[in-house]
Coordinates of C-alpha atoms in Angstrom, one line a residue:
M1 CA 0.0 0.0 0.0
P2 CA 1.2 3.5 -0.8
Y3 CA 2.3 5.6 2.2
E4 CA 3.6 9.2 2.7
A5 CA 7.3 9.0 3.1
G6 CA 8.4 12.6 3.2
N7 CA 8.7 16.0 1.6
Y8 CA 11.8 17.5 0.0
D9 CA 13.0 20.4 -2.2
V10 CA 15.0 18.1 -4.5
I11 CA 14.9 14.4 -5.1
V12 CA 17.8 12.7 -7.0
I13 CA 17.1 9.3 -8.5
G14 CA 20.4 7.3 -8.7
A15 CA 23.7 7.8 -6.9
G16 CA 26.3 7.2 -9.6
H17 CA 28.7 10.0 -10.6
A18 CA 25.9 12.3 -11.8
G19 CA 23.7 11.6 -8.8
C20 CA 26.4 12.2 -6.2
E21 CA 27.3 15.6 -7.7
A22 CA 23.6 16.5 -8.2
G23 CA 22.7 15.6 -4.6
L24 CA 25.7 17.5 -3.1
A25 CA 25.2 20.6 -5.2
A26 CA 21.5 20.8 -4.4
A27 CA 22.1 20.2 -0.7
R28 CA 25.0 22.7 -0.4
I29 CA 23.0 25.6 -1.8
G30 CA 20.4 25.0 0.9
A31 CA 17.9 22.6 -0.7
K32 CA 16.5 19.7 1.4
T33 CA 17.6 16.8 -0.7
L34 CA 16.7 13.1 -1.0
V35 CA 19.2 10.9 -2.8
I36 CA 17.6 7.5 -3.5
T37 CA 19.4 4.6 -5.2
I38 CA 18.8 0.9 -5.9
N39 CA 21.9 -0.2 -3.8
L40 CA 23.6 2.0 -1.3
D41 CA 26.8 -0.2 -1.6
M42 CA 27.1 1.0 -5.2
I43 CA 27.3 4.7 -4.7
A44 CA 29.9 6.3 -7.0
F45 CA 30.8 2.8 -8.3
M46 CA 33.1 2.6 -11.3
P47 CA 31.7 -0.2 -13.5
C48 CA 34.1 0.5 -16.3
N49 CA 37.7 1.7 -16.2
P50 CA 39.1 2.7 -12.8
S51 CA 40.3 6.1 -13.8
V52 CA 39.3 9.8 -13.8
G53 CA 40.4 12.4 -16.3
G54 CA 42.2 12.4 -19.6
P55 CA 41.9 14.7 -22.6
A56 CA 38.9 17.1 -22.2
K57 CA 37.5 14.9 -19.4
G58 CA 40.3 15.9 -17.0
I59 CA 39.4 19.6 -17.7
V60 CA 35.8 18.8 -16.8
V61 CA 36.9 17.5 -13.4
R62 CA 38.8 20.7 -12.8
E63 CA 35.6 22.6 -13.8
I64 CA 33.5 20.6 -11.4
D65 CA 35.9 21.5 -8.7
A66 CA 36.0 25.2 -9.7
L67 CA 32.2 25.3 -9.4
G68 CA 32.3 23.7 -5.9
G69 CA 31.7 20.0 -6.9
E70 CA 33.3 16.9 -5.3
M71 CA 34.8 14.6 -7.9
G72 CA 38.3 16.3 -8.0
K73 CA 38.7 16.3 -4.2
V74 CA 37.7 12.6 -3.9
I75 CA 40.0 11.3 -6.7
D76 CA 42.9 13.4 -5.2
K77 CA 42.4 11.5 -1.9
T78 CA 42.0 8.0 -3.4
H79 CA 44.1 7.7 -6.6
I80 CA 46.9 5.2 -7.0
Q81 CA 48.6 7.1 -9.8
M82 CA 48.5 10.6 -11.4
R83 CA 49.9 11.8 -14.7
M84 CA 49.7 15.0 -16.8
L85 CA 49.1 14.1 -20.4
N86 CA 50.3 16.0 -23.5
T87 CA 53.0 17.9 -21.6
G88 CA 54.9 18.3 -24.8
K89 CA 52.0 20.1 -26.5
G90 CA 50.3 23.4 -25.9
P91 CA 48.3 24.3 -22.7
A92 CA 44.9 23.9 -24.5
V93 CA 45.3 20.1 -24.8
R94 CA 47.1 19.3 -21.5
A95 CA 45.0 17.1 -19.2
L96 CA 45.4 15.3 -15.9
R97 CA 44.5 11.7 -15.6
A98 CA 44.4 9.6 -12.4
Q99 CA 44.2 5.9 -11.9
A100 CA 41.7 5.3 -9.2
D101 CA 41.4 3.0 -6.3
K102 CA 37.8 2.3 -7.2
F103 CA 36.8 0.9 -3.8
M104 CA 38.4 3.8 -1.8
Y105 CA 36.8 6.3 -4.3
Q106 CA 33.2 5.0 -3.8
H107 CA 33.6 4.6 0.0
E108 CA 35.0 8.2 0.3
M109 CA 32.1 9.6 -1.8
K110 CA 29.5 7.6 0.1
N111 CA 30.9 8.9 3.4
I112 CA 30.7 12.5 2.1
L113 CA 27.0 12.1 1.1
E114 CA 26.2 10.5 4.4
K115 CA 27.7 13.4 6.3
E116 CA 26.1 16.2 4.2
E117 CA 23.6 18.0 6.5
N118 CA 20.9 18.5 3.9
I119 CA 21.0 15.1 2.3
T120 CA 18.9 12.0 3.2
L121 CA 20.2 8.8 1.7
M122 CA 17.7 6.1 0.9
Q123 CA 17.9 2.7 -0.8
G124 CA 14.9 2.0 -3.0
M125 CA 13.7 1.4 -6.5
V126 CA 11.8 4.3 -8.1
E127 CA 9.0 3.1 -10.4
R128 CA 7.0 6.2 -11.2
L129 CA 7.1 10.0 -11.1
I130 CA 4.2 12.0 -9.6
V131 CA 3.2 14.3 -12.5
E132 CA 0.3 16.7 -12.3
D133 CA -0.7 19.0 -15.1
G134 CA 2.7 18.6 -16.7
V135 CA 4.6 19.3 -13.5
C136 CA 6.8 16.8 -11.6
K137 CA 5.9 16.8 -7.9
G138 CA 7.6 13.7 -6.6
I139 CA 8.2 9.9 -6.9
V140 CA 6.7 6.6 -6.0
T141 CA 8.9 3.6 -5.1
Q142 CA 8.5 -0.2 -5.5
T143 CA 7.5 -0.5 -1.9
G144 CA 4.8 2.1 -2.2
A145 CA 6.7 5.0 -0.6
V146 CA 5.5 8.4 -1.9
Y147 CA 8.0 11.2 -1.7
H148 CA 6.9 14.7 -2.6
S149 CA 9.3 17.4 -3.9
K150 CA 9.6 20.7 -5.8
T151 CA 12.0 19.2 -8.3
V152 CA 13.3 15.8 -9.3
I153 CA 16.5 14.8 -11.1
I154 CA 16.9 11.4 -12.8
T155 CA 20.5 10.1 -12.9
T156 CA 20.0 6.4 -13.6
G157 CA 23.1 5.8 -15.7
T158 CA 22.9 2.5 -17.6
F159 CA 20.3 0.9 -15.4
L160 CA 17.2 1.8 -17.4
R161 CA 16.0 -1.5 -18.9
G162 CA 19.6 -2.7 -18.7
E163 CA 20.6 -5.9 -20.4
I164 CA 24.0 -7.6 -20.2
I165 CA 25.2 -9.5 -23.3
L166 CA 28.0 -12.0 -23.2
G167 CA 28.4 -14.2 -26.2
E168 CA 25.1 -16.0 -26.9
L169 CA 23.9 -15.1 -23.3
K170 CA 21.6 -12.1 -22.7
Y171 CA 19.8 -11.2 -19.5
S172 CA 18.2 -8.3 -17.7
S173 CA 20.7 -6.5 -15.5
G174 CA 22.3 -3.3 -14.5
P175 CA 26.1 -3.0 -14.6
N176 CA 28.1 -5.5 -12.6
N177 CA 25.0 -7.8 -12.2
Q178 CA 23.0 -5.2 -10.3
Q179 CA 19.2 -5.0 -10.4
P180 CA 18.0 -3.0 -13.5
S181 CA 15.4 -0.3 -13.5
I182 CA 12.6 -1.4 -15.8
K183 CA 9.3 0.3 -14.7
L184 CA 10.8 3.8 -14.5
S185 CA 11.9 3.4 -18.2
E186 CA 8.4 2.3 -19.2
H187 CA 6.9 5.2 -17.2
L188 CA 9.1 7.8 -19.1
Q189 CA 7.7 6.4 -22.4
E190 CA 4.2 6.7 -21.0
L191 CA 4.9 10.4 -20.2
G192 CA 5.8 10.8 -23.9
F193 CA 9.6 10.9 -23.8
D194 CA 11.5 9.6 -26.8
L195 CA 14.0 7.0 -25.7
V196 CA 17.0 5.5 -27.6
R197 CA 18.9 2.3 -27.0
F198 CA 22.6 2.7 -26.4
K199 CA 25.4 0.2 -25.6
T200 CA 28.7 0.2 -23.8
G201 CA 31.0 -2.5 -22.5
T202 CA 33.9 -3.5 -20.3
P203 CA 37.0 -5.7 -20.7
P204 CA 37.9 -8.7 -18.6
R205 CA 39.7 -8.4 -15.2
V206 CA 42.6 -10.6 -14.4
N207 CA 44.5 -11.6 -11.3
S208 CA 47.7 -9.5 -10.8
H209 CA 49.6 -12.5 -9.3
T210 CA 49.2 -14.4 -12.6
I211 CA 50.7 -11.6 -14.9
D212 CA 54.2 -11.7 -16.1
Y213 CA 55.1 -8.0 -15.9
S214 CA 58.6 -8.5 -17.4
K215 CA 56.9 -8.7 -20.8
A216 CA 55.1 -5.4 -20.4
E217 CA 56.4 -1.8 -20.3
I218 CA 56.1 0.1 -17.0
Q219 CA 53.9 3.2 -17.0
P220 CA 54.7 5.1 -13.8
G221 CA 52.9 8.2 -12.4
D222 CA 54.5 11.7 -12.4
E223 CA 57.0 12.5 -9.7
V224 CA 55.8 16.1 -9.6
P225 CA 52.8 16.3 -7.2
R226 CA 49.5 16.8 -9.1
A227 CA 45.9 17.4 -8.1
F228 CA 42.5 18.0 -9.7
S229 CA 41.2 20.1 -6.9
Y230 CA 42.3 23.7 -6.2
E231 CA 41.9 22.9 -2.5
T232 CA 44.2 19.8 -2.3
T233 CA 47.2 20.4 -0.2
K234 CA 48.2 16.8 0.7
F235 CA 49.6 14.7 -2.1
I236 CA 49.9 10.9 -2.5
T237 CA 53.5 9.9 -3.2
D238 CA 53.4 6.1 -3.0
Q239 CA 52.0 5.6 -6.5
L240 CA 51.4 2.2 -8.3
P241 CA 52.5 1.7 -11.9
C242 CA 50.3 0.7 -14.8
W243 CA 51.7 -1.5 -17.6
L244 CA 51.6 -1.5 -21.4
T245 CA 51.5 -4.5 -23.6
Y246 CA 50.0 -5.2 -27.1
T247 CA 47.7 -7.6 -28.9
T248 CA 49.3 -10.1 -31.3
E249 CA 48.6 -11.7 -34.6
E250 CA 47.2 -14.6 -32.6
T251 CA 44.8 -12.3 -30.8
H252 CA 43.5 -11.0 -34.1
Q253 CA 43.1 -14.5 -35.5
I254 CA 41.0 -15.6 -32.5
I255 CA 38.7 -12.6 -33.0
N256 CA 38.3 -13.1 -36.8
Q257 CA 37.6 -16.8 -36.3
N258 CA 34.9 -16.0 -33.7
L259 CA 33.2 -12.9 -35.2
H260 CA 30.1 -14.9 -35.9
R261 CA 29.8 -15.5 -32.1
S262 CA 30.2 -11.8 -31.3
P263 CA 26.9 -10.2 -30.3
M264 CA 28.0 -7.1 -32.2
Y265 CA 28.1 -8.9 -35.5
S266 CA 25.5 -11.6 -34.9
G267 CA 22.8 -9.0 -34.5
M268 CA 22.1 -9.6 -30.8
I269 CA 23.3 -6.1 -29.9
Q270 CA 20.8 -3.5 -31.2
G271 CA 22.1 -0.5 -29.3
K272 CA 24.6 2.0 -30.7
G273 CA 28.0 1.9 -29.0
P274 CA 30.6 4.6 -28.5
R275 CA 32.7 5.2 -31.6
Y276 CA 35.7 6.6 -29.5
C277 CA 35.8 3.6 -27.2
P278 CA 35.3 0.6 -29.5
S279 CA 35.4 -3.1 -28.5
I280 CA 38.5 -5.1 -29.5
E281 CA 36.4 -6.9 -32.1
D282 CA 35.5 -3.5 -33.7
K283 CA 39.1 -2.3 -33.6
V284 CA 40.4 -5.5 -35.3
V285 CA 37.7 -5.3 -38.0
R286 CA 37.9 -1.5 -38.6
F287 CA 41.7 -1.3 -38.5
N288 CA 42.6 -4.6 -40.1
D289 CA 45.8 -3.1 -41.4
K290 CA 47.2 -2.6 -37.9
P291 CA 49.3 -5.5 -36.7
R292 CA 48.7 -4.8 -33.0
H293 CA 46.7 -2.6 -30.6
Q294 CA 47.7 -1.2 -27.2
I295 CA 46.6 -3.0 -24.0
F296 CA 47.0 -1.2 -20.6
L297 CA 47.1 -3.3 -17.4
E298 CA 45.5 -1.0 -14.8
P299 CA 45.3 -2.0 -11.1
E300 CA 41.8 -1.5 -9.7
G301 CA 43.0 -0.6 -6.2
R302 CA 45.6 -1.0 -3.5
N303 CA 43.7 -3.9 -1.7
T304 CA 42.7 -6.0 -4.6
Q305 CA 44.5 -8.2 -7.1
E306 CA 42.1 -7.4 -9.9
V307 CA 43.6 -5.7 -12.9
Y308 CA 41.6 -4.0 -15.6
V309 CA 42.7 -5.0 -19.1
Q310 CA 42.2 -1.6 -20.8
G311 CA 41.8 -1.9 -24.6
L312 CA 40.4 -5.4 -24.6
S313 CA 36.7 -4.5 -24.1
T314 CA 34.6 -7.3 -25.5
S315 CA 31.3 -9.2 -25.4
L316 CA 32.7 -12.4 -27.0
P317 CA 31.8 -15.7 -25.3
E318 CA 33.6 -16.3 -22.0
E319 CA 35.6 -19.3 -23.3
V320 CA 36.9 -17.1 -26.2
Q321 CA 37.9 -14.4 -23.8
H322 CA 40.1 -16.9 -21.9
R323 CA 42.0 -17.6 -25.2
L324 CA 42.1 -13.9 -26.1
I325 CA 43.8 -13.0 -22.8
R326 CA 46.4 -15.8 -23.1
S327 CA 47.4 -14.5 -26.6
V328 CA 48.6 -11.2 -25.1
P329 CA 52.3 -10.9 -24.0
G330 CA 52.5 -11.1 -20.2
L331 CA 49.1 -12.6 -19.9
E332 CA 49.9 -16.1 -21.2
N333 CA 49.2 -17.6 -17.8
A334 CA 46.8 -14.9 -16.5
Q335 CA 43.7 -16.0 -14.6
M336 CA 40.5 -14.2 -15.7
M337 CA 38.5 -13.2 -12.6
R338 CA 35.6 -11.4 -14.4
A339 CA 34.6 -11.7 -18.1
G340 CA 34.1 -8.6 -20.2
Y341 CA 30.5 -7.9 -21.3
A342 CA 28.4 -5.4 -23.2
I343 CA 25.4 -3.7 -21.6
E344 CA 22.4 -2.1 -23.5
Y345 CA 20.3 0.5 -21.8
D346 CA 17.7 3.2 -22.5
A347 CA 18.6 6.9 -22.7
I348 CA 16.4 9.8 -23.5
V349 CA 16.9 11.9 -26.6
P350 CA 18.7 14.9 -25.2
T351 CA 17.1 17.5 -27.5
Q352 CA 14.1 17.1 -25.2
L353 CA 16.0 19.2 -22.6
W354 CA 16.4 22.9 -21.9
P355 CA 20.0 24.3 -21.3
T356 CA 19.3 24.0 -17.6
L357 CA 18.8 20.2 -18.0
E358 CA 15.2 20.5 -17.1
T359 CA 13.0 18.5 -19.5
K360 CA 10.8 20.4 -21.9
R361 CA 7.9 17.9 -21.6
V362 CA 7.6 17.8 -17.8
K363 CA 8.3 20.9 -15.7
N364 CA 10.6 20.7 -12.7
L365 CA 12.0 17.3 -13.9
Y366 CA 15.7 17.2 -14.7
T367 CA 18.0 14.5 -16.2
A368 CA 21.8 14.1 -16.0
G369 CA 24.5 11.6 -16.9
Q370 CA 24.3 8.6 -19.1
I371 CA 20.5 8.9 -19.3
N372 CA 21.2 11.9 -21.5
G373 CA 23.3 9.9 -23.9
T374 CA 26.8 10.5 -22.6
S375 CA 29.6 8.1 -21.7
G376 CA 32.1 8.6 -18.9
Y377 CA 32.2 9.4 -15.2
E378 CA 33.4 13.0 -15.9
E379 CA 30.7 13.9 -18.4
A380 CA 28.1 12.5 -15.9
G381 CA 29.6 14.4 -13.0
G382 CA 29.6 17.7 -14.9
Q383 CA 25.9 17.3 -15.9
G384 CA 25.0 16.1 -12.4
L385 CA 26.5 19.3 -10.8
M386 CA 24.6 21.5 -13.2
A387 CA 21.3 19.7 -12.8
G388 CA 21.7 19.6 -9.0
M389 CA 22.6 23.3 -8.9
N390 CA 19.6 24.3 -11.2
A391 CA 17.1 22.0 -9.5
G392 CA 18.1 23.4 -6.2
L393 CA 18.0 27.0 -7.3
N394 CA 14.6 26.3 -8.9
A395 CA 13.2 24.8 -5.7
L396 CA 14.5 27.8 -3.7
G397 CA 12.9 30.2 -6.2
K398 CA 16.3 31.5 -7.5
E399 CA 17.5 32.1 -11.0
E400 CA 19.1 29.1 -12.7
I401 CA 22.6 28.9 -14.2
I402 CA 23.5 28.2 -17.8
L403 CA 27.1 27.7 -18.9
S404 CA 28.0 28.9 -22.4
R405 CA 30.3 27.2 -24.8
S406 CA 33.0 29.8 -24.0
D407 CA 32.6 29.2 -20.2
A408 CA 33.4 25.5 -19.9
Y409 CA 33.7 22.1 -21.5
I410 CA 30.6 21.4 -19.4
G411 CA 28.8 24.2 -21.4
V412 CA 30.1 22.7 -24.7
M413 CA 28.8 19.2 -23.7
I414 CA 25.3 20.4 -22.7
D415 CA 24.9 22.6 -25.7
D416 CA 26.0 19.8 -28.0
L417 CA 23.5 17.4 -26.4
I418 CA 20.4 19.7 -26.3
T419 CA 21.1 21.3 -29.7
K420 CA 22.4 18.5 -31.9
G421 CA 21.4 15.4 -30.0
T422 CA 23.7 12.3 -30.3
A423 CA 23.4 9.2 -32.3
E424 CA 25.9 7.3 -30.0
P425 CA 27.1 7.6 -26.5
Y426 CA 28.6 11.1 -26.4
R427 CA 32.2 11.6 -25.3
L428 CA 33.9 14.9 -24.7
L429 CA 36.9 15.7 -27.0
T430 CA 39.0 18.8 -27.2
S431 CA 38.0 19.1 -30.8
R432 CA 34.4 19.7 -29.8
A433 CA 35.3 23.0 -28.3
E434 CA 35.8 26.0 -30.7
Y435 CA 37.4 28.0 -27.8
R436 CA 39.7 25.3 -26.4
L437 CA 42.5 27.8 -25.8
L438 CA 40.2 29.6 -23.4
L439 CA 39.0 26.3 -21.8
R440 CA 42.2 25.0 -20.3
H441 CA 43.1 22.7 -17.4
D442 CA 45.1 25.5 -15.7
N443 CA 42.4 28.3 -15.7
A444 CA 39.2 26.5 -14.7
D445 CA 39.1 28.5 -11.4
L446 CA 39.5 31.8 -13.2
R447 CA 36.6 30.9 -15.5
L448 CA 34.1 29.4 -13.0
T449 CA 34.9 30.2 -9.3
E450 CA 32.7 33.4 -9.5
I451 CA 29.8 31.3 -10.6
G452 CA 30.4 28.7 -7.8
Y453 CA 30.6 31.5 -5.3
S454 CA 27.4 33.2 -6.5
T455 CA 25.4 30.0 -6.0
G456 CA 26.9 29.2 -2.5
L457 CA 28.9 26.2 -3.6
I458 CA 32.2 28.0 -3.0
G459 CA 32.8 29.3 0.5
E460 CA 34.2 32.6 1.7
E461 CA 37.7 31.4 2.6
R462 CA 38.2 29.7 -0.8
Y463 CA 36.8 32.7 -2.6
E464 CA 39.2 35.1 -0.8
R465 CA 42.2 32.8 -1.8
F466 CA 40.9 32.9 -5.4
L467 CA 40.7 36.7 -5.4
T468 CA 44.2 37.0 -4.0
K469 CA 45.5 34.7 -6.8
K470 CA 43.7 36.6 -9.5
Q471 CA 45.1 39.9 -8.2
A472 CA 48.6 38.5 -8.1
I473 CA 48.3 37.3 -11.7
E474 CA 47.1 40.7 -12.9
Q475 CA 49.8 42.6 -11.0
E476 CA 52.6 40.4 -12.3
I477 CA 51.4 40.7 -15.9
K478 CA 51.2 44.5 -15.5
R479 CA 54.7 44.6 -14.0
L480 CA 56.3 42.6 -16.9
K481 CA 54.6 44.8 -19.5
N482 CA 56.0 47.9 -17.7
T483 CA 59.5 46.6 -17.1
I484 CA 62.3 47.1 -19.7
I485 CA 65.1 44.6 -20.0
K486 CA 68.3 46.2 -21.4
P487 CA 70.8 44.3 -23.6
S488 CA 73.4 43.8 -20.9
Q489 CA 76.2 41.2 -21.2
E490 CA 74.3 38.8 -18.8
V491 CA 71.1 39.2 -20.8
Q492 CA 72.8 38.6 -24.2
E493 CA 74.7 35.5 -22.9
L494 CA 71.5 33.9 -21.6
I495 CA 69.6 34.5 -24.8
K496 CA 72.6 33.2 -26.8
R497 CA 72.8 30.1 -24.6
L498 CA 69.1 29.4 -25.2
G499 CA 69.5 29.7 -29.0
G500 CA 67.7 33.0 -29.5
S501 CA 68.8 36.2 -31.3
E502 CA 70.6 38.9 -29.3
L503 CA 68.8 42.1 -28.4
K504 CA 69.6 45.3 -30.3
D505 CA 67.8 47.5 -27.8
G506 CA 65.9 47.4 -24.6
I507 CA 62.7 45.2 -24.7
R508 CA 59.7 44.9 -22.4
A509 CA 59.9 41.8 -20.2
S510 CA 56.6 40.6 -21.5
D511 CA 57.7 40.8 -25.1
L512 CA 60.9 38.9 -24.3
L513 CA 58.8 36.2 -22.6
K514 CA 56.8 35.7 -25.8
R515 CA 59.9 34.3 -27.5
T516 CA 59.8 30.6 -28.0
E517 CA 63.1 29.9 -26.2
M518 CA 62.1 31.9 -23.1
N519 CA 60.1 31.0 -20.1
Y520 CA 59.1 32.7 -16.9
E521 CA 62.0 31.3 -14.9
H522 CA 64.4 33.0 -17.4
I523 CA 62.7 36.3 -17.0
K524 CA 62.9 36.0 -13.2
I525 CA 66.7 35.5 -13.5
L526 CA 67.1 38.5 -15.8
L527 CA 65.1 40.7 -13.5
A528 CA 66.8 39.3 -10.4
S529 CA 63.4 39.1 -8.9
N530 CA 63.1 38.2 -5.3
E531 CA 59.3 38.2 -5.3
L532 CA 58.0 34.7 -4.3
L533 CA 54.9 33.9 -6.4
D534 CA 52.7 30.8 -6.2
S535 CA 53.5 28.3 -9.0
E536 CA 49.9 28.6 -10.2
V537 CA 50.3 32.3 -10.5
E538 CA 53.5 32.0 -12.5
E539 CA 51.9 29.5 -14.8
Q540 CA 49.0 31.8 -15.5
V541 CA 51.3 34.8 -16.2
E542 CA 53.5 32.8 -18.6
I543 CA 50.5 31.3 -20.5
H544 CA 48.6 34.6 -20.7
I545 CA 51.6 36.5 -22.1
K546 CA 52.9 33.8 -24.4
Y547 CA 49.5 33.2 -26.0
E548 CA 48.1 36.7 -25.6
G549 CA 47.4 37.2 -29.3
Y550 CA 45.6 33.9 -29.7
I551 CA 43.6 34.4 -26.5
D552 CA 42.5 37.9 -27.6
K553 CA 41.4 36.5 -31.0
S554 CA 39.3 33.9 -29.2
L555 CA 37.8 36.5 -26.9
Q556 CA 36.8 38.6 -29.9
Q557 CA 35.1 35.6 -31.4
V558 CA 33.2 35.0 -28.1
E559 CA 32.0 38.6 -28.1
R560 CA 30.8 38.2 -31.7
L561 CA 28.9 35.1 -30.7
K562 CA 27.5 36.8 -27.6
K563 CA 25.7 39.2 -29.9
M564 CA 23.9 36.3 -31.5
E565 CA 23.3 34.7 -28.1
D566 CA 21.7 38.0 -27.0
K567 CA 19.2 37.8 -29.9
K568 CA 16.5 35.7 -28.2
I569 CA 13.9 33.7 -29.9
P570 CA 10.4 33.8 -28.4
E571 CA 10.1 30.6 -26.4
N572 CA 7.1 29.2 -28.3
I573 CA 7.5 30.7 -31.7
D574 CA 5.4 28.9 -34.4
Y575 CA 7.9 27.9 -37.0
D576 CA 5.2 26.7 -39.3
A577 CA 4.0 30.3 -39.7
I578 CA 7.4 31.4 -41.1
N579 CA 7.5 31.2 -44.9
G580 CA 10.8 30.3 -46.7
I581 CA 12.5 28.2 -44.0
A582 CA 13.4 24.7 -45.4
T583 CA 11.2 21.8 -44.3
E584 CA 14.1 20.0 -42.6
A585 CA 15.1 23.2 -40.7
K586 CA 11.5 23.7 -39.6
F587 CA 11.3 20.2 -38.2
N588 CA 14.6 20.4 -36.3
L589 CA 13.8 23.9 -35.0
K590 CA 10.5 22.7 -33.6
E591 CA 12.2 19.7 -32.0
V592 CA 15.0 21.7 -30.3
R593 CA 13.2 24.9 -29.7
P594 CA 16.3 27.0 -29.5
L595 CA 16.4 30.0 -27.1
S596 CA 18.7 32.2 -29.2
I597 CA 19.8 32.8 -32.8
A598 CA 23.2 31.4 -31.9
Q599 CA 21.8 28.1 -30.7
A600 CA 19.5 27.9 -33.7
S601 CA 22.6 28.3 -36.0
R602 CA 24.2 25.2 -34.4
I603 CA 21.2 22.9 -35.1
S604 CA 21.9 20.2 -37.7
G605 CA 20.0 21.0 -41.0
V606 CA 19.6 24.7 -40.3
N607 CA 21.6 26.7 -42.8
P608 CA 22.5 30.4 -42.9
A609 CA 19.6 31.2 -45.3
D610 CA 17.1 29.8 -42.7
I611 CA 18.7 31.9 -40.0
S612 CA 18.4 35.1 -42.1
I613 CA 14.7 34.4 -42.6
L614 CA 14.2 33.7 -38.9
L615 CA 16.0 36.9 -37.9
I616 CA 13.9 39.0 -40.3
Y617 CA 10.7 37.4 -39.0
I618 CA 11.5 38.1 -35.4
E619 CA 12.6 41.6 -36.1
Q620 CA 9.3 42.3 -37.7
G621 CA 7.7 41.8 -34.3
R622 CA 4.6 40.0 -35.3
V623 CA 5.5 36.5 -33.9
A624 CA 3.0 33.7 -34.0
K625 CA 3.2 31.4 -31.0
V626 CA 2.2 27.8 -30.1
P627 CA 0.9 26.7 -26.7
N628 CA 3.6 26.9 -24.0
E629 CA 4.7 23.5 -22.7
K630 CA 7.2 24.9 -20.2
G631 CA 4.5 26.8 -18.3

């Protein structure tokens, strides 16, 4: 029998990486929050690779931290290895990646949620939403518990009608043999949401004791202390290595001989998988000219012997996986502890969302994470933070926050999803961001701390430290621009030693720093500077001065785009009433319902001629409207 179980400002369904950030964000801005999940022991679980970060993704973790989220702090406390990637390249593509102790990570995150004053944690299976007159007002669980709330966030990951596929075997399940969520998925369809079927997968795990590491190449962490969070002051120094090995001709032969047994090729898998994280079967077929593929052996934690075989993701039958493993150098005698598998699940078509991640169809209902068609813990965490922030602000009667494409990779991701949709699990890449020189790993705090502070997720003490840092950067840049370095013997000798051309006259320190061979340390030597600046301040000064021209060009582009963003489209404009817009463009405009001319211009199938007609129509001022779904 149904019973009244409680009233909340925000309810979060699911406690994966999106759910944790959503719950914490809502609670920390003052909303009374319920986080309900199928299994409390699986909070923040890592069903796939035990790592956080990497290209673009690592920048998202920094952005989560700069906004006041938790993922960066937790991985800093629980990693077993940390590396900065692409250090030989420019600052726009540098990214931090941490190997996680997956068990410590989830225990730490669960502990944080349990201690959060405004969060109630509950184990339960949500089967229905309470929707009245197009407004979400709560949830109903399998046991009949009725929870009322002002807003609801769905962060169900890959659990919606989840099915695990392993060879010829297929059964209903969430990741790692957890209970799937079936009735909630059916209920979303009843409410009129369009769902798609996606697929992801994992590789086998093997016992570390049975690996011959002498046949693999060691991959150690960085000796320089690294951290995702701007608040981290204690660094882990006893890092564990990962190892690199490769597939062989035998590996590829086994795969080719068993392709007919692969669910991907037999037709058993219907869902679309991530193009940028293919299975080993897919790699061997698509890149049949490559004699080998990289395999990384990644420890899953300090207190387990399980090793994640990165690069060998597969849904081939279990007995074939045994043979695959033994064909890899170093794994000839490896004991497989868990077989790899594929999982199919439901996701909603993300063009059904507003930029706040509220659904267009049901007011006060938000979605975040893999339910929105993304892949990756980091993408989920970023969405969860924004959904939690906005659901909380909405519940408290405050203005919601939208990140633009020039603000953050999180803004790029959300705009891509709601404007273009996705035909496969969406993964963030640096190439997706047109302003990636502005969206760097090193400047996430300068971009986003003000927003985190304005919402209450960043406290006074941290904000004061941020303002001090910002002021120090500005002062040092000003000093270098106003200081002349004269061509003394010492200066000329240093420049010559570095391979540069000698000075003919005095030069501003900032202009000298722009030279390829010079860095900030050299300028400090030439200025005989005794001023002790924080290393992060020095990094910002050097990057800002060296890339000043490129940064200014990007900022000019942002300003031009802002003019288009400021040209708002009436929320319920009737596109059918506009003559001259192409049929495909009309269809896509009606589906996405863009809020600005800039967003409309990014929709697939909408060309410049359509935008010109739309602009003229709006400027004429007689805009026909359709009934308002948003309320």
